[in-house]
XYZ file of N, CA and C in Angstrom:
591
model
N -2.342 -64.045 -0.001
C -2.838 -63.171 -1.053
C -2.499 -63.771 -2.407
N -3.454 -63.733 -3.295
C -3.252 -64.358 -4.598
C -2.493 -63.437 -5.532
N -1.491 -63.974 -6.179
C -0.821 -63.249 -7.250
C 0.174 -62.220 -6.778
N 0.987 -61.775 -7.727
C 1.984 -60.760 -7.428
C 1.340 -59.384 -7.493
N 1.708 -58.542 -6.538
C 1.185 -57.194 -6.477
C 2.381 -56.273 -6.329
N 2.432 -55.196 -7.111
C 3.595 -54.327 -7.031
C 3.255 -52.898 -7.415
N 4.174 -51.993 -7.059
C 4.130 -50.602 -7.487
C 5.262 -50.401 -8.479
N 4.993 -49.693 -9.577
C 6.011 -49.431 -10.584
C 6.295 -47.938 -10.650
N 7.588 -47.575 -10.541
C 8.007 -46.185 -10.663
C 8.132 -45.813 -12.141
N 8.143 -44.506 -12.457
C 8.261 -44.085 -13.861
C 9.492 -44.647 -14.573
N 10.576 -44.904 -13.832
C 11.790 -45.442 -14.479
C 11.727 -46.954 -14.665
N 10.594 -47.578 -14.302
C 10.432 -49.019 -14.480
C 10.772 -49.835 -13.251
N 11.327 -49.193 -12.198
C 11.623 -49.905 -10.955
C 10.325 -50.435 -10.353
N 10.357 -51.675 -9.890
C 9.155 -52.270 -9.293
C 9.395 -52.593 -7.827
N 8.410 -52.306 -6.994
C 8.461 -52.625 -5.567
C 7.306 -53.574 -5.291
N 7.650 -54.814 -4.922
C 6.606 -55.811 -4.672
C 5.930 -55.525 -3.337
N 4.614 -55.706 -3.309
C 3.840 -55.478 -2.086
C 3.455 -56.817 -1.473
N 3.845 -57.015 -0.224
C 3.457 -58.221 0.507
C 2.600 -57.833 1.705
N 2.907 -56.670 2.265
C 2.280 -56.216 3.492
C 2.124 -54.706 3.380
N 1.627 -54.061 4.423
C 1.501 -52.608 4.408
C 2.860 -51.965 4.171
N 2.876 -50.859 3.398
C 4.101 -50.154 3.070
C 3.922 -48.684 3.422
N 4.819 -48.167 4.282
C 4.807 -46.729 4.576
C 5.715 -46.035 3.563
N 5.261 -44.862 3.079
C 5.984 -44.130 2.045
C 6.274 -42.720 2.559
N 7.503 -42.257 2.377
C 7.843 -40.900 2.790
C 9.314 -40.621 2.627
N 9.711 -39.397 3.002
C 11.105 -38.971 2.859
C 11.973 -39.494 4.003
N 11.381 -39.712 5.180
C 12.139 -40.167 6.340
C 12.642 -41.599 6.113
N 13.865 -41.873 6.556
C 14.471 -43.187 6.314
C 13.799 -44.314 7.097
N 12.895 -43.979 8.041
C 12.191 -45.022 8.788
C 11.065 -45.653 7.966
N 10.729 -45.065 6.791
C 9.662 -45.610 5.954
C 10.120 -46.874 5.226
N 9.151 -47.728 4.871
C 9.461 -48.927 4.080
C 9.925 -48.528 2.683
N 9.310 -47.488 2.122
C 9.635 -47.007 0.782
C 10.043 -45.544 0.923
N 11.356 -45.284 0.809
C 11.882 -43.928 1.014
C 11.972 -43.212 -0.329
N 11.332 -42.043 -0.421
C 11.391 -41.196 -1.618
C 12.114 -39.918 -1.206
N 13.268 -39.652 -1.822
C 14.151 -38.597 -1.336
C 13.779 -37.192 -1.788
N 12.730 -37.038 -2.590
C 12.343 -35.716 -3.100
C 11.885 -34.795 -1.969
N 12.268 -33.514 -2.075
C 11.835 -32.536 -1.065
C 10.337 -32.245 -1.175
N 9.692 -32.680 -2.273
C 8.242 -32.502 -2.418
C 7.462 -33.584 -1.668
N 8.184 -34.587 -1.148
C 7.557 -35.690 -0.411
C 7.710 -35.418 1.087
N 6.604 -35.566 1.835
C 6.651 -35.352 3.282
C 7.413 -36.486 3.965
N 7.889 -36.215 5.210
C 8.635 -37.243 5.952
C 7.773 -38.488 6.137
N 6.501 -38.305 6.504
C 5.533 -39.406 6.588
C 4.413 -39.055 5.628
N 4.479 -39.581 4.418
C 3.610 -39.111 3.332
C 2.330 -39.945 3.171
N 2.502 -41.241 2.952
C 1.340 -42.086 2.638
C 1.600 -43.522 3.065
N 0.538 -44.317 3.059
C 0.637 -45.747 3.355
C -0.184 -46.515 2.330
N 0.373 -47.629 1.843
C -0.391 -48.578 1.034
C -0.592 -49.795 1.932
N -1.861 -50.119 2.213
C -2.140 -51.179 3.197
C -3.152 -52.181 2.653
N -3.020 -53.439 3.123
C -3.940 -54.507 2.736
C -4.839 -54.843 3.919
N -6.144 -54.787 3.713
C -7.065 -55.233 4.754
C -8.409 -55.583 4.128
N -9.085 -56.537 4.750
C -10.404 -56.983 4.287
C -10.394 -57.368 2.806
N -9.292 -57.995 2.370
C -9.236 -58.515 1.002
C -8.945 -57.487 -0.072
N -8.580 -56.256 0.308
C -8.306 -55.208 -0.675
C -7.062 -54.435 -0.282
N -6.489 -53.731 -1.257
C -5.394 -52.796 -1.002
C -5.961 -51.389 -0.970
N -5.406 -50.564 -0.076
C -5.858 -49.181 0.070
C -4.659 -48.234 0.049
N -4.890 -46.996 -0.423
C -3.902 -45.919 -0.300
C -4.451 -44.930 0.724
N -3.584 -44.501 1.639
C -4.004 -43.532 2.649
C -2.947 -42.437 2.763
N -3.383 -41.184 2.718
C -2.482 -40.057 2.920
C -2.300 -39.848 4.420
N -1.046 -39.622 4.840
C -0.754 -39.477 6.274
C -0.624 -38.009 6.672
N -1.413 -37.129 6.025
C -1.358 -35.706 6.350
C -0.195 -35.012 5.665
N 0.161 -35.459 4.453
C 1.300 -34.893 3.732
C 1.035 -33.449 3.321
N 2.111 -32.686 3.153
C 2.005 -31.269 2.791
C 1.486 -31.109 1.355
N 2.068 -31.848 0.414
C 1.695 -31.698 -1.001
C 0.598 -32.655 -1.458
N 0.194 -33.551 -0.588
C -0.917 -34.434 -0.921
C -0.507 -35.689 -1.682
N -1.408 -36.649 -1.661
C -1.290 -37.900 -2.402
C -2.465 -37.923 -3.374
N -2.217 -38.306 -4.609
C -3.276 -38.286 -5.624
C -3.497 -39.691 -6.174
N -4.762 -40.068 -6.305
C -5.146 -41.354 -6.894
C -5.866 -41.061 -8.195
N -5.231 -41.438 -9.331
C -5.788 -41.169 -10.664
C -6.154 -39.695 -10.824
N -5.289 -38.805 -10.272
C -5.481 -37.369 -10.447
C -6.341 -36.694 -9.392
N -6.956 -37.468 -8.500
C -7.814 -36.901 -7.459
C -7.100 -36.955 -6.116
N -7.113 -35.825 -5.400
C -6.405 -35.773 -4.120
C -7.081 -36.680 -3.099
N -6.268 -37.459 -2.382
C -6.763 -38.368 -1.344
C -6.919 -37.559 -0.059
N -8.098 -37.624 0.564
C -8.332 -36.921 1.820
C -7.494 -37.587 2.910
N -6.660 -36.803 3.635
C -5.807 -37.414 4.674
C -6.621 -38.224 5.678
N -6.110 -39.426 6.005
C -6.770 -40.280 6.990
C -7.965 -41.042 6.460
N -8.271 -40.896 5.155
C -9.405 -41.615 4.556
C -8.874 -42.589 3.507
N -8.710 -43.882 3.857
C -8.160 -44.845 2.896
C -9.083 -45.029 1.688
N -8.490 -45.053 0.495
C -9.256 -45.296 -0.730
C -8.812 -46.632 -1.329
N -9.769 -47.448 -1.804
C -9.395 -48.751 -2.383
C -8.622 -48.585 -3.687
N -7.628 -49.455 -3.874
C -6.831 -49.457 -5.096
C -7.318 -50.553 -6.034
N -7.236 -50.266 -7.335
C -7.594 -51.255 -8.356
C -6.426 -51.406 -9.320
N -6.350 -52.546 -9.966
C -5.283 -52.833 -10.920
C -5.128 -51.676 -11.908
N -3.878 -51.211 -12.095
C -3.504 -50.150 -13.044
C -3.868 -48.748 -12.563
N -4.224 -48.582 -11.277
C -4.427 -47.239 -10.719
C -3.107 -46.489 -10.682
N -3.181 -45.154 -10.786
C -2.005 -44.289 -10.707
C -1.996 -43.551 -9.374
N -0.877 -43.644 -8.660
C -0.707 -42.970 -7.371
C 0.388 -41.920 -7.548
N 0.051 -40.636 -7.321
C 1.041 -39.569 -7.459
C 1.470 -39.075 -6.089
N 2.782 -39.124 -5.849
C 3.393 -38.671 -4.596
C 4.555 -37.774 -4.986
N 4.502 -36.494 -4.590
C 5.519 -35.557 -5.048
C 5.459 -35.489 -6.565
N 6.620 -35.553 -7.218
C 6.653 -35.485 -8.687
C 6.545 -36.867 -9.328
N 6.506 -37.922 -8.520
C 6.508 -39.289 -9.043
C 5.085 -39.835 -9.162
N 4.831 -40.571 -10.240
C 3.567 -41.283 -10.378
C 3.879 -42.772 -10.428
N 3.325 -43.511 -9.464
C 3.525 -44.962 -9.400
C 2.274 -45.642 -9.941
N 2.456 -46.781 -10.567
C 1.310 -47.561 -11.043
C 1.149 -48.767 -10.132
N -0.065 -48.950 -9.613
C -0.396 -50.091 -8.758
C -0.816 -51.240 -9.668
N -0.147 -52.380 -9.556
C -0.451 -53.535 -10.408
C -0.877 -54.723 -9.562
N -2.051 -55.235 -9.860
C -2.570 -56.435 -9.200
C -3.300 -57.241 -10.271
N -2.520 -57.898 -11.177
C -3.136 -58.582 -12.320
C -4.157 -59.636 -11.920
N -3.995 -60.226 -10.731
C -4.902 -61.312 -10.338
C -6.221 -60.787 -9.767
N -6.304 -59.467 -9.593
C -7.536 -58.915 -9.028
C -8.707 -59.261 -9.960
N -9.722 -59.838 -9.392
C -10.871 -60.246 -10.202
C -11.698 -59.033 -10.579
N -12.584 -59.219 -11.558
C -13.468 -58.117 -11.937
C -14.170 -57.618 -10.694
N -14.057 -56.324 -10.465
C -14.605 -55.716 -9.263
C -15.972 -55.123 -9.590
N -17.033 -55.611 -8.939
C -18.367 -55.099 -9.249
C -18.521 -53.610 -8.921
N -17.623 -53.077 -8.074
C -17.707 -51.656 -7.707
C -17.002 -50.751 -8.697
N -16.306 -51.337 -9.675
C -15.515 -50.525 -10.597
C -16.416 -49.711 -11.510
N -16.094 -48.434 -11.648
C -16.755 -47.558 -12.605
C -15.780 -47.347 -13.748
N -16.238 -47.542 -14.985
C -15.361 -47.367 -16.130
C -14.964 -45.894 -16.239
N -13.647 -45.603 -16.384
C -13.234 -44.208 -16.496
C -13.585 -43.630 -17.862
N -13.851 -42.331 -17.897
C -14.023 -41.635 -19.165
C -12.655 -41.506 -19.815
N -12.629 -41.347 -21.130
C -11.356 -41.142 -21.817
C -10.694 -39.881 -21.283
N -9.429 -39.970 -20.948
C -8.717 -38.783 -20.478
C -8.280 -37.958 -21.683
N -8.308 -36.648 -21.529
C -8.067 -35.762 -22.660
C -6.584 -35.641 -22.996
N -5.732 -35.475 -21.986
C -4.318 -35.244 -22.269
C -3.441 -36.109 -21.382
N -2.307 -36.551 -21.935
C -1.342 -37.311 -21.159
C -0.534 -36.392 -20.255
N 0.073 -36.960 -19.234
C 0.782 -36.140 -18.252
C 2.066 -35.539 -18.817
N 2.652 -36.179 -19.827
C 3.910 -35.627 -20.338
C 3.705 -34.867 -21.645
N 2.457 -34.679 -22.056
C 2.172 -33.860 -23.224
C 2.218 -34.611 -24.544
N 2.916 -35.753 -24.628
C 2.987 -36.501 -25.889
C 1.628 -37.133 -26.159
N 1.127 -36.907 -27.357
C -0.185 -37.452 -27.690
C -0.064 -38.505 -28.787
N -0.991 -39.435 -28.774
C -1.013 -40.481 -29.788
C -2.073 -40.151 -30.831
N -1.820 -40.591 -32.060
C -2.858 -40.485 -33.090
C -3.953 -41.489 -32.740
N -5.092 -41.375 -33.404
C -6.211 -42.288 -33.137
C -5.774 -43.738 -33.368
N -5.013 -43.995 -34.456
C -4.578 -45.362 -34.749
C -3.579 -45.850 -33.700
N -2.629 -44.988 -33.297
C -1.653 -45.373 -32.278
C -2.364 -45.720 -30.969
N -3.400 -44.952 -30.633
C -4.157 -45.223 -29.401
C -4.844 -46.593 -29.498
N -5.393 -46.919 -30.700
C -6.038 -48.231 -30.886
C -5.017 -49.357 -30.712
N -3.806 -49.145 -31.252
C -2.757 -50.165 -31.143
C -2.388 -50.374 -29.676
N -2.191 -49.270 -28.932
C -1.831 -49.378 -27.511
C -2.959 -50.068 -26.738
N -4.201 -49.703 -27.048
C -5.329 -50.320 -26.332
C -5.420 -51.813 -26.636
N -5.136 -52.195 -27.883
C -5.156 -53.619 -28.241
C -4.010 -54.361 -27.548
N -2.828 -53.716 -27.480
C -1.660 -54.333 -26.840
C -1.904 -54.519 -25.342
N -2.398 -53.473 -24.686
C -2.472 -53.469 -23.220
C -3.819 -53.936 -22.681
N -4.808 -54.117 -23.562
C -6.149 -54.524 -23.116
C -6.152 -55.759 -22.231
N -5.444 -56.850 -22.619
C -5.449 -58.060 -21.780
C -4.863 -57.795 -20.386
N -3.799 -56.931 -20.321
C -3.184 -56.616 -19.024
C -4.170 -55.832 -18.158
N -4.847 -54.850 -18.742
C -5.828 -54.064 -17.977
C -6.964 -54.955 -17.484
N -7.239 -56.016 -18.251
C -8.324 -56.939 -17.871
C -7.856 -57.972 -16.839
N -6.550 -57.931 -16.502
C -6.071 -58.823 -15.440
C -5.067 -59.876 -15.857
N -4.722 -59.924 -17.166
C -3.730 -60.901 -17.612
C -2.325 -60.449 -17.225
N -1.392 -61.363 -17.329
C 0.004 -61.055 -17.025
C 0.618 -60.232 -18.153
N 1.606 -59.411 -17.810
C 2.340 -58.667 -18.844
C 3.190 -59.608 -19.694
N 3.330 -60.859 -19.250
C 4.097 -61.842 -20.018
C 3.295 -62.375 -21.208
N 1.983 -62.117 -21.232
C 1.137 -62.718 -22.282
C 0.508 -61.648 -23.168
N 1.272 -60.591 -23.478
C 0.748 -59.532 -24.344
C 0.621 -60.046 -25.773
N -0.376 -59.533 -26.518
C -0.568 -60.013 -27.898
C 0.586 -59.602 -28.818
N 0.806 -60.414 -29.851
C 1.842 -60.129 -30.855
C 1.330 -59.052 -31.813
N 2.228 -58.518 -32.650
C 1.815 -57.538 -33.669
C 0.756 -58.138 -34.591
N 0.924 -59.437 -34.942
C -0.053 -60.109 -35.810
C -1.422 -60.157 -35.138
N -1.431 -60.480 -33.841
C -2.702 -60.550 -33.108
C -3.356 -59.175 -32.994
N -2.526 -58.140 -32.799
C -3.072 -56.775 -32.711
C -3.699 -56.390 -34.045
N -2.990 -56.681 -35.152
C -3.511 -56.344 -36.479
C -4.855 -57.040 -36.723
N -4.930 -58.326 -36.346
C -6.177 -59.079 -36.521
C -7.291 -58.483 -35.647
N -6.941 -58.099 -34.421
C -7.921 -57.535 -33.487
C -8.485 -56.208 -34.015
N -7.637 -55.446 -34.731
C -8.085 -54.163 -35.279
C -8.827 -54.335 -36.606
N -8.984 -55.600 -37.026
C -9.733 -55.867 -38.258
C -8.905 -55.708 -39.517
N -7.578 -55.654 -39.376
C -6.684 -55.514 -40.532
C -5.603 -56.574 -40.445
N -5.964 -57.871 -40.596
C -5.004 -58.948 -40.366
C -3.740 -58.865 -41.216
N -3.780 -58.191 -42.358
C -2.585 -58.112 -43.204
C -1.679 -56.947 -42.855
N -2.047 -56.155 -41.841
C -1.339 -54.896 -41.584
C -0.329 -54.987 -40.438
N 0.342 -56.149 -40.315
C 1.314 -56.325 -39.230
C 2.412 -55.263 -39.295
N 2.874 -54.935 -40.506
C 3.928 -53.924 -40.675
C 3.469 -52.552 -40.192
N 2.209 -52.225 -40.464
C 1.651 -50.939 -40.028
C 1.613 -50.870 -38.507
N 1.223 -51.999 -37.865
C 1.184 -52.060 -36.394
C 2.592 -51.885 -35.841
N 3.574 -52.569 -36.480
C 4.966 -52.492 -36.019
C 5.481 -51.054 -36.119
N 5.167 -50.385 -37.234
C 5.612 -48.997 -37.437
C 4.955 -48.072 -36.408
N 3.672 -48.309 -36.140
C 2.966 -47.488 -35.141
C 3.591 -47.683 -33.766
N 3.913 -48.929 -33.421
C 4.535 -49.209 -32.120
C 5.898 -48.517 -32.006
N 6.657 -48.500 -33.132
C 7.958 -47.809 -33.108
C 7.783 -46.341 -32.729
N 6.774 -45.682 -33.329
C 6.524 -44.263 -33.033
C 6.035 -44.085 -31.595
N 5.218 -45.036 -31.126
C 4.693 -44.953 -29.751
C 5.843 -45.126 -28.749
N 6.748 -46.079 -29.004
C 7.905 -46.267 -28.115
C 8.710 -44.971 -28.021
N 8.884 -44.290 -29.167
C 9.642 -43.032 -29.176
C 8.939 -41.993 -28.298
N 7.613 -41.877 -28.433
C 6.857 -40.913 -27.624
C 6.920 -41.271 -26.144
N 7.022 -42.566 -25.848
C 7.054 -43.025 -24.451
C 8.474 -43.028 -23.886
N 9.479 -42.740 -24.747
C 10.862 -42.725 -24.287
C 11.431 -44.115 -24.031
N 10.941 -45.101 -24.785
C 11.346 -46.491 -24.539
C 12.177 -47.097 -25.669
N 12.549 -46.296 -26.653
C 13.171 -46.856 -27.862
C 14.427 -47.674 -27.604
N 15.166 -47.360 -26.526
C 16.453 -48.044 -26.320
C 16.334 -49.329 -25.498
N 15.134 -49.751 -25.163
C 14.980 -50.970 -24.356
C 14.874 -52.202 -25.255
N 15.188 -53.416 -24.719
C 15.017 -54.642 -25.512
C 13.539 -54.840 -25.868
N 13.291 -55.512 -26.988
C 11.931 -55.636 -27.532
C 10.912 -56.149 -26.513
N 11.215 -57.261 -25.829
C 10.231 -57.856 -24.915
C 9.966 -56.925 -23.728
N 10.995 -56.205 -23.281
C 10.824 -55.295 -22.140
C 10.015 -54.073 -22.550
N 10.196 -53.632 -23.818
C 9.494 -52.438 -24.309
C 7.988 -52.618 -24.254
N 7.511 -53.790 -24.676
C 6.061 -54.019 -24.724
C 5.469 -53.933 -23.323
N 6.159 -54.551 -22.345
C 5.652 -54.518 -20.968
C 5.706 -53.107 -20.407
N 6.846 -52.431 -20.636
C 7.013 -51.074 -20.102
C 6.004 -50.117 -20.731
N 5.687 -50.332 -22.024
C 4.754 -49.442 -22.712
C 3.387 -49.442 -22.034
N 2.931 -50.607 -21.580
C 1.620 -50.661 -20.927
C 1.615 -49.780 -19.680
N 2.709 -49.853 -18.913
C 2.773 -49.050 -17.682
C 2.850 -47.561 -18.006
N 3.688 -47.207 -19.009
C 3.823 -45.794 -19.397
C 2.492 -45.283 -19.951
N 1.843 -46.115 -20.768
C 0.566 -45.707 -21.359
C -0.469 -45.439 -20.270
N -0.452 -46.273 -19.237
C -1.391 -46.076 -18.121
C -1.066 -44.773 -17.381
N 0.230 -44.522 -17.148
C 0.617 -43.291 -16.449
C 0.272 -42.039 -17.250
N 0.383 -42.149 -18.586
C 0.136 -40.981 -19.431
C -1.326 -40.815 -19.813
N -2.166 -41.748 -19.374
C -3.586 -41.649 -19.721
C -3.893 -42.032 -21.160
N -3.000 -42.832 -21.790
C -3.238 -43.260 -23.179
C -4.207 -44.424 -23.237
N -4.397 -45.134 -22.126
C -5.326 -46.281 -22.091
C -6.234 -46.124 -20.906
């Protein structure tokens, strides 16, 4: 399989995917989630026919893909930056090497983020400029600089404004105490989970 593929938890923990992964509360699962809202045998993330799929294993509270409940026993294909909700946790599926998928339908703008924090129109543009290359399949290691974001927004002299906007966005995302390079990467994942991008 080409490239690194992983699931990211809200706290930033990453679980690399190499093979099928069973998810549930029971300790026999590959990925154990201890929440009482998670069924003993909850879901499976599996690779077959060149794609990754999420499948609900008949869980009590359900498995959600980008906010839509997964029908038990019906595997749904996963795409880079998809959100998988199991119990109270939302994981982000990352497959940066996934090529442009001809079956992909562009999502409509989501109205509200999951944690209630909203971005101003300018903050949303900054986040979209920062995370756009990652959503398009680039590595999180190659995110644009503040100068590049300012130029992309058509205001090449406004690097300070971009930096100030990012400071406010980090605060809304709860990332202010992380090191600078880690914050930019984590912000893309948080923004995806909150529906900001």
